[in-house]
CSV table of C-alpha atoms and ligand atoms in Angstrom, one decimal:
chain,number,residue,atom,x,y,z
R,17,MET,CA,189.8,-118.8,28.9
R,18,LEU,CA,189.9,-116.9,32.1
R,19,ILE,CA,191.8,-113.4,32.3
R,20,THR,CA,193.0,-112.3,35.4
R,21,GLY,CA,194.8,-109.5,36.3
R,22,LYS,CA,193.7,-105.4,37.8
R,23,ILE,CA,190.5,-103.9,35.9
R,24,SER,CA,188.6,-100.5,36.2
R,25,ILE,CA,184.7,-101.2,34.9
R,26,TYR,CA,183.3,-98.1,33.6
R,27,ILE,CA,179.2,-97.6,33.3
R,28,HIS,CA,177.6,-94.9,31.2
R,29,ILE,CA,173.6,-94.1,32.6
R,30,PRO,CA,172.8,-91.6,30.0
R,31,PHE,CA,169.9,-89.5,31.2
R,32,CYS,CA,170.3,-85.4,32.2
R,33,GLU,CA,166.6,-83.3,32.5
R,34,LYS,CA,168.2,-81.1,29.8
R,35,LYS,CA,171.4,-80.4,27.7
R,36,CYS,CA,174.5,-78.1,29.3
R,37,PRO,CA,175.3,-76.1,26.3
R,38,TYR,CA,179.3,-77.1,26.3
R,39,CYS,CA,178.4,-80.6,26.6
R,40,GLN,CA,179.1,-83.6,23.9
R,41,PHE,CA,178.3,-86.5,25.8
R,42,TYR,CA,175.4,-88.8,25.0
R,43,SER,CA,172.0,-88.1,26.7
R,44,VAL,CA,168.7,-88.4,26.6
R,45,TYR,CA,165.2,-87.3,29.2
R,46,PRO,CA,164.6,-90.0,31.5
R,47,LYS,CA,161.8,-91.3,30.8
R,48,LYS,CA,160.7,-93.6,34.2
R,49,ASP,CA,160.3,-96.9,30.7
R,50,LEU,CA,163.2,-96.0,29.3
R,51,ILE,CA,165.4,-96.2,32.3
R,52,GLU,CA,164.1,-99.4,33.4
R,53,LYS,CA,164.2,-101.3,30.0
R,54,TYR,CA,167.9,-99.4,29.8
R,55,LYS,CA,168.8,-101.1,32.7
R,56,LYS,CA,167.6,-104.8,31.6
R,57,ALA,CA,169.8,-104.2,28.2
R,58,LEU,CA,173.0,-103.5,30.5
R,59,ILE,CA,172.6,-105.9,32.3
R,60,LEU,CA,172.5,-108.4,30.2
R,61,GLU,CA,175.5,-106.7,28.3
R,62,ILE,CA,177.8,-106.9,31.7
R,63,ARG,CA,177.2,-110.8,31.8
R,64,SER,CA,177.5,-111.4,28.4
R,65,LYS,CA,181.0,-110.5,29.0
R,66,GLN,CA,181.2,-111.7,32.2
R,67,LYS,CA,184.1,-114.2,31.8
R,68,LEU,CA,185.9,-111.0,30.2
R,69,PHE,CA,186.3,-109.6,34.1
R,70,PHE,CA,184.7,-112.7,36.5
R,71,LYS,CA,188.4,-113.5,38.0
R,72,ARG,CA,189.8,-110.1,37.6
R,73,ASP,CA,190.8,-107.8,40.4
R,74,ILE,CA,188.3,-104.4,40.1
R,75,VAL,CA,190.0,-102.0,41.0
R,76,SER,CA,187.6,-99.4,40.4
R,77,ILE,CA,184.1,-98.5,39.2
R,78,TYR,CA,182.6,-95.6,38.1
R,79,PHE,CA,179.3,-95.0,37.0
R,80,GLY,CA,179.3,-91.4,34.8
R,81,GLY,CA,176.8,-89.9,32.6
R,82,GLY,CA,174.8,-88.6,31.9
R,83,THR,CA,173.4,-87.5,35.1
R,84,PRO,CA,173.6,-91.1,36.5
R,85,SER,CA,172.0,-90.0,40.3
R,86,ILE,CA,168.8,-90.0,38.3
R,87,VAL,CA,168.8,-93.2,39.0
R,88,ASP,CA,167.0,-95.0,42.2
R,89,PHE,CA,169.0,-97.4,44.6
R,90,SER,CA,167.7,-101.0,43.0
R,91,PHE,CA,168.9,-99.7,39.2
R,92,ILE,CA,173.0,-99.3,41.1
R,93,ASP,CA,172.7,-102.3,44.0
R,94,ASP,CA,171.0,-104.2,40.8
R,95,VAL,CA,174.4,-103.6,38.3
R,96,LEU,CA,177.0,-103.5,41.3
R,97,ASN,CA,175.5,-107.5,42.3
R,98,GLU,CA,177.3,-108.2,38.7
R,99,PHE,CA,180.3,-107.7,39.6
R,100,ASN,CA,182.7,-109.4,42.5
R,101,ILE,CA,183.5,-106.2,44.8
R,102,ASN,CA,186.2,-106.2,47.2
R,103,ASN,CA,186.7,-103.8,50.1
R,104,ASN,CA,189.5,-101.5,48.1
R,105,THR,CA,187.2,-101.3,45.4
R,106,GLU,CA,186.6,-97.2,44.6
R,107,ILE,CA,183.2,-97.0,43.4
R,108,THR,CA,181.8,-93.6,42.2
R,109,ILE,CA,179.4,-92.2,41.6
R,110,GLU,CA,178.7,-88.5,39.1
R,111,THR,CA,176.0,-86.5,40.5
R,112,ASN,CA,174.5,-83.1,40.1
R,113,PRO,CA,174.3,-80.5,43.3
R,114,GLU,CA,170.6,-80.5,42.9
R,115,ASN,CA,169.6,-84.2,42.9
R,116,VAL,CA,171.3,-84.9,46.0
R,117,THR,CA,169.2,-86.1,49.5
R,118,VAL,CA,170.5,-87.8,51.7
R,119,LYS,CA,167.6,-90.8,51.8
R,120,LYS,CA,168.9,-91.4,47.7
R,121,PHE,CA,172.8,-91.3,49.1
R,122,GLU,CA,172.0,-93.4,52.5
R,123,GLY,CA,170.7,-96.2,49.6
R,124,PHE,CA,174.0,-95.4,47.1
R,125,LYS,CA,176.0,-96.4,50.1
R,126,LYS,CA,173.9,-99.0,51.0
R,127,ALA,CA,174.5,-100.2,47.4
R,128,ASN,CA,178.3,-100.1,48.2
R,129,ILE,CA,179.0,-96.2,46.5
R,130,ASN,CA,182.0,-95.1,48.6
R,131,ARG,CA,182.6,-92.0,46.3
R,132,VAL,CA,180.4,-89.6,44.8
R,133,SER,CA,181.8,-86.7,41.7
R,134,ILE,CA,179.6,-83.7,41.8
R,135,GLY,CA,179.6,-81.6,38.6
R,136,ALA,CA,179.4,-77.9,40.3
R,137,GLN,CA,181.8,-76.7,37.9
R,138,SER,CA,181.4,-73.0,39.6
R,139,LEU,CA,180.8,-71.1,42.8
R,140,ASP,CA,179.0,-68.0,40.6
R,141,ASP,CA,175.4,-68.2,40.0
R,142,ASN,CA,176.1,-66.0,37.4
R,143,LEU,CA,178.3,-68.1,35.5
R,144,LEU,CA,176.2,-71.5,36.5
R,145,LYS,CA,173.8,-69.6,34.1
R,146,VAL,CA,175.8,-69.0,31.2
R,147,LEU,CA,176.5,-72.3,31.4
R,148,ASN,CA,173.1,-73.1,31.9
R,149,ARG,CA,172.9,-75.5,34.9
R,150,SER,CA,170.1,-75.7,37.5
R,151,HIS,CA,172.3,-75.5,40.2
R,152,SER,CA,173.3,-72.6,42.0
R,153,SER,CA,176.0,-72.5,44.5
R,154,THR,CA,174.0,-73.1,47.8
R,155,ASP,CA,173.2,-75.9,46.2
R,156,VAL,CA,176.5,-77.4,45.7
R,157,LYS,CA,177.3,-76.8,49.8
R,158,LYS,CA,174.2,-78.5,50.9
R,159,ALA,CA,175.1,-81.8,48.2
R,160,ILE,CA,178.3,-82.1,50.1
R,161,ASP,CA,177.0,-81.7,53.4
R,162,ASN,CA,173.7,-84.4,52.2
R,163,ILE,CA,176.1,-86.6,50.9
R,164,LYS,CA,178.4,-86.5,54.4
R,165,LYS,CA,175.2,-86.9,56.6
R,166,ALA,CA,174.8,-90.3,54.3
R,167,LYS,CA,178.1,-91.6,55.6
R,168,ILE,CA,180.0,-91.2,52.3
R,169,ASP,CA,183.3,-88.6,52.7
R,170,ASN,CA,185.3,-89.4,49.7
R,171,ILE,CA,183.8,-86.2,47.6
R,172,SER,CA,185.6,-84.8,44.5
R,173,ILE,CA,184.2,-81.6,42.7
R,174,ASP,CA,184.2,-80.7,38.9
R,175,LEU,CA,185.7,-77.0,38.2
R,176,MET,CA,185.3,-75.2,34.8
R,177,TYR,CA,187.6,-71.8,34.1
R,178,ASP,CA,187.7,-70.6,30.4
R,179,ILE,CA,184.0,-69.7,30.4
R,180,PRO,CA,182.6,-66.9,28.5
R,181,HIS,CA,182.1,-64.1,30.7
R,182,GLN,CA,184.4,-65.8,33.8
R,183,LEU,CA,186.8,-62.5,35.3
R,184,ILE,CA,189.7,-63.9,37.1
R,185,ASN,CA,188.1,-61.9,40.9
R,186,SER,CA,185.1,-64.0,40.0
R,187,PHE,CA,187.1,-67.4,39.4
R,188,GLU,CA,190.0,-66.4,42.7
R,189,ASP,CA,186.3,-65.6,44.5
R,190,THR,CA,185.0,-69.4,43.7
R,191,LEU,CA,188.7,-71.1,44.4
R,192,ASP,CA,188.3,-69.2,47.9
R,193,GLN,CA,184.8,-70.6,48.7
R,194,LEU,CA,186.7,-74.2,49.0
R,195,LYS,CA,188.0,-73.4,52.3
R,196,TYR,CA,184.3,-74.5,53.7
R,197,LEU,CA,183.5,-77.1,51.7
R,198,ASP,CA,184.2,-80.4,52.9
R,199,ILE,CA,186.0,-82.1,49.7
R,200,THR,CA,188.5,-84.2,48.9
R,201,HIS,CA,189.7,-84.1,45.5
R,202,VAL,CA,188.9,-81.3,42.7
R,203,SER,CA,189.1,-81.7,39.0
R,204,LEU,CA,190.0,-78.7,37.4
R,205,TYR,CA,189.2,-78.4,33.2
R,206,ASN,CA,189.0,-75.6,30.6
R,207,LEU,CA,186.0,-74.7,28.9
R,208,THR,CA,186.3,-75.9,25.4
R,209,PHE,CA,184.0,-75.5,22.1
R,210,GLU,CA,184.0,-79.1,21.1
R,211,GLU,CA,181.7,-80.0,18.1
R,212,ASN,CA,177.8,-80.7,18.5
R,213,THR,CA,177.6,-78.4,21.4
R,214,PHE,CA,175.4,-75.8,21.8
R,215,PHE,CA,178.7,-72.8,22.7
R,216,HIS,CA,179.9,-74.6,19.6
R,217,LYS,CA,176.9,-73.9,17.1
R,218,ASN,CA,176.8,-70.4,18.9
R,219,LYS,CA,180.6,-70.0,18.9
R,220,ASP,CA,180.3,-66.5,17.1
R,221,LYS,CA,178.1,-64.8,20.0
R,222,TYR,CA,180.1,-66.4,22.8
R,223,LEU,CA,183.8,-66.0,21.4
R,224,PRO,CA,183.8,-62.9,22.3
R,225,TYR,CA,183.1,-63.1,25.9
R,226,LEU,CA,185.5,-65.8,26.2
R,227,PRO,CA,188.6,-65.2,28.9
R,228,LYS,CA,191.8,-64.0,27.3
R,229,GLU,CA,194.6,-66.4,27.2
R,230,LYS,CA,196.3,-64.6,29.9
R,231,ASP,CA,193.8,-64.4,31.6
R,232,SER,CA,192.8,-67.9,31.0
R,233,LEU,CA,196.5,-68.2,32.3
R,234,LYS,CA,196.4,-66.9,35.0
R,235,MET,CA,193.1,-68.4,36.3
R,236,LEU,CA,194.7,-72.1,36.0
R,237,ASN,CA,198.3,-70.4,38.1
R,238,LYS,CA,195.9,-68.9,41.0
R,239,ALA,CA,193.9,-72.6,41.6
R,240,ILE,CA,197.7,-74.6,41.0
R,241,SER,CA,198.2,-72.0,44.0
R,242,LYS,CA,195.5,-71.6,46.0
R,243,LEU,CA,194.6,-75.5,46.1
R,244,LYS,CA,198.2,-76.5,47.1
R,245,ASN,CA,197.3,-73.5,49.9
R,246,LEU,CA,194.0,-76.0,50.7
R,247,GLY,CA,196.4,-79.1,51.1
R,248,PHE,CA,195.4,-80.3,47.6
R,249,LEU,CA,198.3,-81.9,45.3
R,250,ARG,CA,198.0,-81.7,41.8
R,251,TYR,CA,198.8,-85.9,41.1
R,252,GLU,CA,198.0,-85.4,37.1
R,253,ILE,CA,197.7,-82.0,35.2
R,254,SER,CA,193.9,-81.3,35.5
R,255,ALA,CA,193.3,-83.4,39.2
R,256,PHE,CA,194.1,-81.9,42.3
R,257,SER,CA,192.9,-85.0,46.1
R,258,LYS,CA,194.2,-84.5,49.8
R,259,LYS,CA,196.6,-87.0,50.8
R,260,GLY,CA,195.8,-90.7,49.7
R,261,CYS,CA,192.7,-89.5,47.7
R,262,ASN,CA,193.8,-89.6,44.2
R,263,SER,CA,190.9,-91.0,41.8
R,264,LYS,CA,191.9,-94.9,41.6
R,265,HIS,CA,189.7,-95.2,38.7
R,266,ASN,CA,191.6,-92.0,36.7
R,267,LEU,CA,194.6,-93.1,37.2
R,268,GLY,CA,193.9,-96.6,35.6
R,269,TYR,CA,193.2,-94.3,32.5
R,270,TRP,CA,196.2,-92.6,32.7
R,271,GLN,CA,198.3,-95.8,33.4
R,272,GLN,CA,196.6,-97.8,30.8
R,273,ARG,CA,194.9,-100.2,33.4
R,274,GLU,CA,192.2,-102.6,30.8
R,275,PHE,CA,188.8,-101.3,31.6
R,276,LEU,CA,185.6,-102.8,30.2
R,277,GLY,CA,182.8,-100.1,29.4
R,278,PHE,CA,179.1,-100.9,29.7
R,279,GLY,CA,176.0,-99.1,28.4
R,280,VAL,CA,175.1,-97.1,25.2
R,281,SER,CA,177.8,-94.5,24.2
R,282,SER,CA,180.7,-96.2,26.6
R,283,PHE,CA,184.1,-96.7,25.6
R,284,SER,CA,186.6,-99.5,26.4
R,285,TYR,CA,190.5,-100.6,26.2
R,286,PHE,CA,190.6,-103.9,26.3
R,287,ASN,CA,193.5,-106.2,25.0
R,288,GLN,CA,195.3,-102.8,23.4
R,289,THR,CA,192.3,-102.6,21.4
R,290,ARG,CA,190.0,-99.7,22.6
R,291,HIS,CA,186.3,-99.9,21.4
R,292,LYS,CA,183.7,-97.8,21.4
R,293,ASN,CA,179.7,-98.9,22.0
R,294,ILE,CA,176.6,-97.0,19.9
R,295,SER,CA,175.5,-93.6,20.8
R,296,ASN,CA,171.7,-94.2,20.2
R,297,ILE,CA,169.8,-95.8,23.7
R,298,LYS,CA,166.8,-97.0,21.4
R,299,ILE,CA,169.6,-99.4,18.9
R,300,TYR,CA,171.1,-100.1,22.4
R,301,ILE,CA,168.5,-101.8,24.2
R,302,LYS,CA,167.6,-103.6,20.7
R,303,ASN,CA,170.6,-104.9,19.1
R,304,ILE,CA,171.3,-105.9,23.3
R,305,LEU,CA,167.2,-108.0,23.1
R,306,GLU,CA,168.1,-109.6,19.9
R,307,ASN,CA,171.8,-110.7,20.6
R,308,LYS,CA,173.3,-108.4,17.5
R,309,ASN,CA,176.1,-106.3,17.7
R,310,ILE,CA,176.5,-103.0,19.7
R,311,VAL,CA,179.7,-101.6,18.7
R,312,ASP,CA,179.9,-99.1,17.0
R,313,PHE,CA,184.0,-98.6,16.0
R,314,GLU,CA,186.5,-100.7,17.1
R,315,GLU,CA,190.7,-99.2,16.8
R,316,ARG,CA,194.0,-101.3,17.6
R,317,LEU,CA,196.9,-99.0,16.6
R,318,SER,CA,199.8,-100.1,15.2
R,319,TYR,CA,203.7,-99.6,16.0
R,320,PRO,CA,205.0,-97.0,17.1
R,321,LYS,CA,201.4,-94.9,17.3
R,322,ASN,CA,200.9,-97.3,20.3
R,323,ILE,CA,204.3,-96.9,22.2
R,324,ILE,CA,203.8,-92.7,21.3
R,325,GLU,CA,199.9,-92.6,22.7
R,326,LEU,CA,200.6,-94.7,25.8
R,327,LEU,CA,204.1,-92.1,26.4
R,328,LEU,CA,201.6,-88.8,26.4
R,329,VAL,CA,198.8,-90.2,28.7
R,330,ASN,CA,201.2,-91.4,30.9
R,331,LEU,CA,203.4,-87.8,30.9
R,332,ARG,CA,200.1,-86.4,32.1
R,333,VAL,CA,200.6,-88.1,35.7
R,334,ILE,CA,202.9,-85.1,37.6
R,335,ASP,CA,205.0,-88.5,38.4
R,336,GLY,CA,205.7,-88.9,35.5
R,337,VAL,CA,207.6,-91.4,33.5
R,338,ASN,CA,210.4,-94.2,33.8
R,339,ILE,CA,211.6,-94.9,30.4
R,340,LYS,CA,213.1,-98.1,30.9
R,341,ASN,CA,210.1,-99.8,33.2
R,342,PHE,CA,208.2,-97.7,29.9
R,343,GLN,CA,209.9,-99.4,27.3
R,344,LYS,CA,210.1,-103.3,29.5
R,345,ASN,CA,206.9,-103.0,29.6
R,346,ASN,CA,205.2,-101.7,26.4
R,347,GLY,CA,208.0,-102.2,23.7
R,348,LYS,CA,210.6,-99.6,21.9
R,349,ILE,CA,210.0,-95.3,21.7
R,350,PRO,CA,211.7,-94.3,18.7
R,351,SER,CA,214.9,-93.0,19.4
R,352,ASN,CA,213.5,-89.5,17.5
R,353,ILE,CA,210.6,-89.0,20.5
R,354,ILE,CA,213.5,-89.8,23.0
R,355,LYS,CA,215.6,-87.7,21.4
R,356,TYR,CA,212.9,-84.3,21.3
R,357,LEU,CA,212.0,-84.9,25.3
R,358,ASP,CA,216.0,-84.3,25.9
R,359,ASN,CA,215.9,-81.6,24.5
R,360,SER,CA,212.3,-80.5,25.0
R,361,ILE,CA,211.0,-76.9,27.3
R,362,PHE,CA,207.8,-79.1,28.0
R,363,ILE,CA,210.0,-81.6,29.9
R,364,LYS,CA,212.5,-82.5,32.8
R,365,LYS,CA,214.7,-85.3,33.6
R,366,GLU,CA,214.6,-86.0,37.5
R,367,ASN,CA,215.5,-89.6,38.3
R,368,ASN,CA,215.6,-91.4,35.7
R,369,ARG,CA,212.3,-90.5,35.2
R,370,TYR,CA,210.8,-88.2,32.2
R,371,LYS,CA,208.4,-85.7,34.2
R,372,LEU,CA,206.4,-82.4,32.8
R,373,SER,CA,208.3,-79.0,33.2
R,374,LYS,CA,206.4,-76.2,34.4
R,375,LYS,CA,206.2,-74.7,30.5
R,376,GLY,CA,204.8,-78.8,29.9
R,377,LEU,CA,202.2,-78.6,32.7
R,378,MET,CA,201.1,-75.9,31.0
R,379,PHE,CA,201.5,-76.6,27.7
R,380,TYR,CA,200.8,-80.2,27.7
R,381,ASP,CA,198.4,-80.0,24.3
R,382,SER,CA,201.4,-77.8,22.2
R,383,LEU,CA,203.7,-81.0,23.7
R,384,ALA,CA,201.6,-83.9,22.7
R,385,SER,CA,201.0,-81.9,18.7
R,386,ASP,CA,204.8,-82.1,18.6
R,387,ILE,CA,205.0,-85.4,19.5
R,388,ILE,CA,202.2,-86.5,17.5
T,412,SF4,S1,174.3,-82.7,33.0
T,412,SF4,FE1,176.3,-83.1,32.8
T,412,SF4,S2,176.3,-84.8,31.6
T,412,SF4,FE2,174.2,-84.1,31.5
T,412,SF4,S3,174.0,-81.8,29.5
T,412,SF4,FE3,175.4,-81.3,31.7
T,412,SF4,S4,177.4,-81.9,31.5
T,412,SF4,FE4,176.3,-83.5,29.7
């Protein structure tokens, strides 16, 4: 059976020169022969699932990692040739600032990449050292220049706050430098100490230097107002964009568009089921070649957990949720949850939509734990 409708694609490229102390994504060192073997396995996986996406409208393709820009033009081109893309397909590649040359990105542009997401994290060179990053703030500026020279205009950067040793002034300085960057989108994250990361293993050493909660809130508020002044509209809790430059791919995650993930450790959401591929590149390649299972886990949430999770993810978007339409498309929201939303300080009601209030935008995690 051929399936139709909109879909997104995620491709995991698991190569990094070194591991950042806060990062929990799966990555390995980029050896040349391993990259070649991985490409072959990845394409075999894509072909094996062709009937799931062949007739569908591919809204977006996202090369995430790892550091996808480590691979060359032909890798990206060969992978993209497996999909029916159209003029509206948003095709993003993530890069680190130090990997960007005009030639490389001209190649990516030729392969149909039309959006780049740069892992800048900060424009404070001292904090970049705390994060053990290999780039400087000057590299970020050069990277943007080179991507523009390669004629790719849709450029996003990742920025972080709550970095150990970060001061409000330093964060403000990073925000002030944004006006000199020709970018269309900012993803703003607070650093958290995730399990199995260097920071988590050494948290006793770093925790005393984390910004206090009140300073963290101040940083968030400064970011919101400065980004607004620069013309970036907040369209999701952590995403800000210039007009018309919302990330189609990320909006899909927040609005339950199906997506297929390919590659080692990638996630998929398909047919109301989530699954994750195994997180070991050697086993992934071997199992693909031997036609064996590559799924690590699969889960299909039952009612009402599925509806509640979906609602929570939908609420992350600033436009909020039209409850009537939501229930028509997804099923009935339990009455105790509706009652909670009607009375919560984290929620406001506007034109039949439930939206995060000012407090809800600041304390989304509290709302989530109340509801779940
Ligand atoms: S470069 Fe990105 S994916 Fe690689 S270790 Fe650092 S944060 Fe993780």
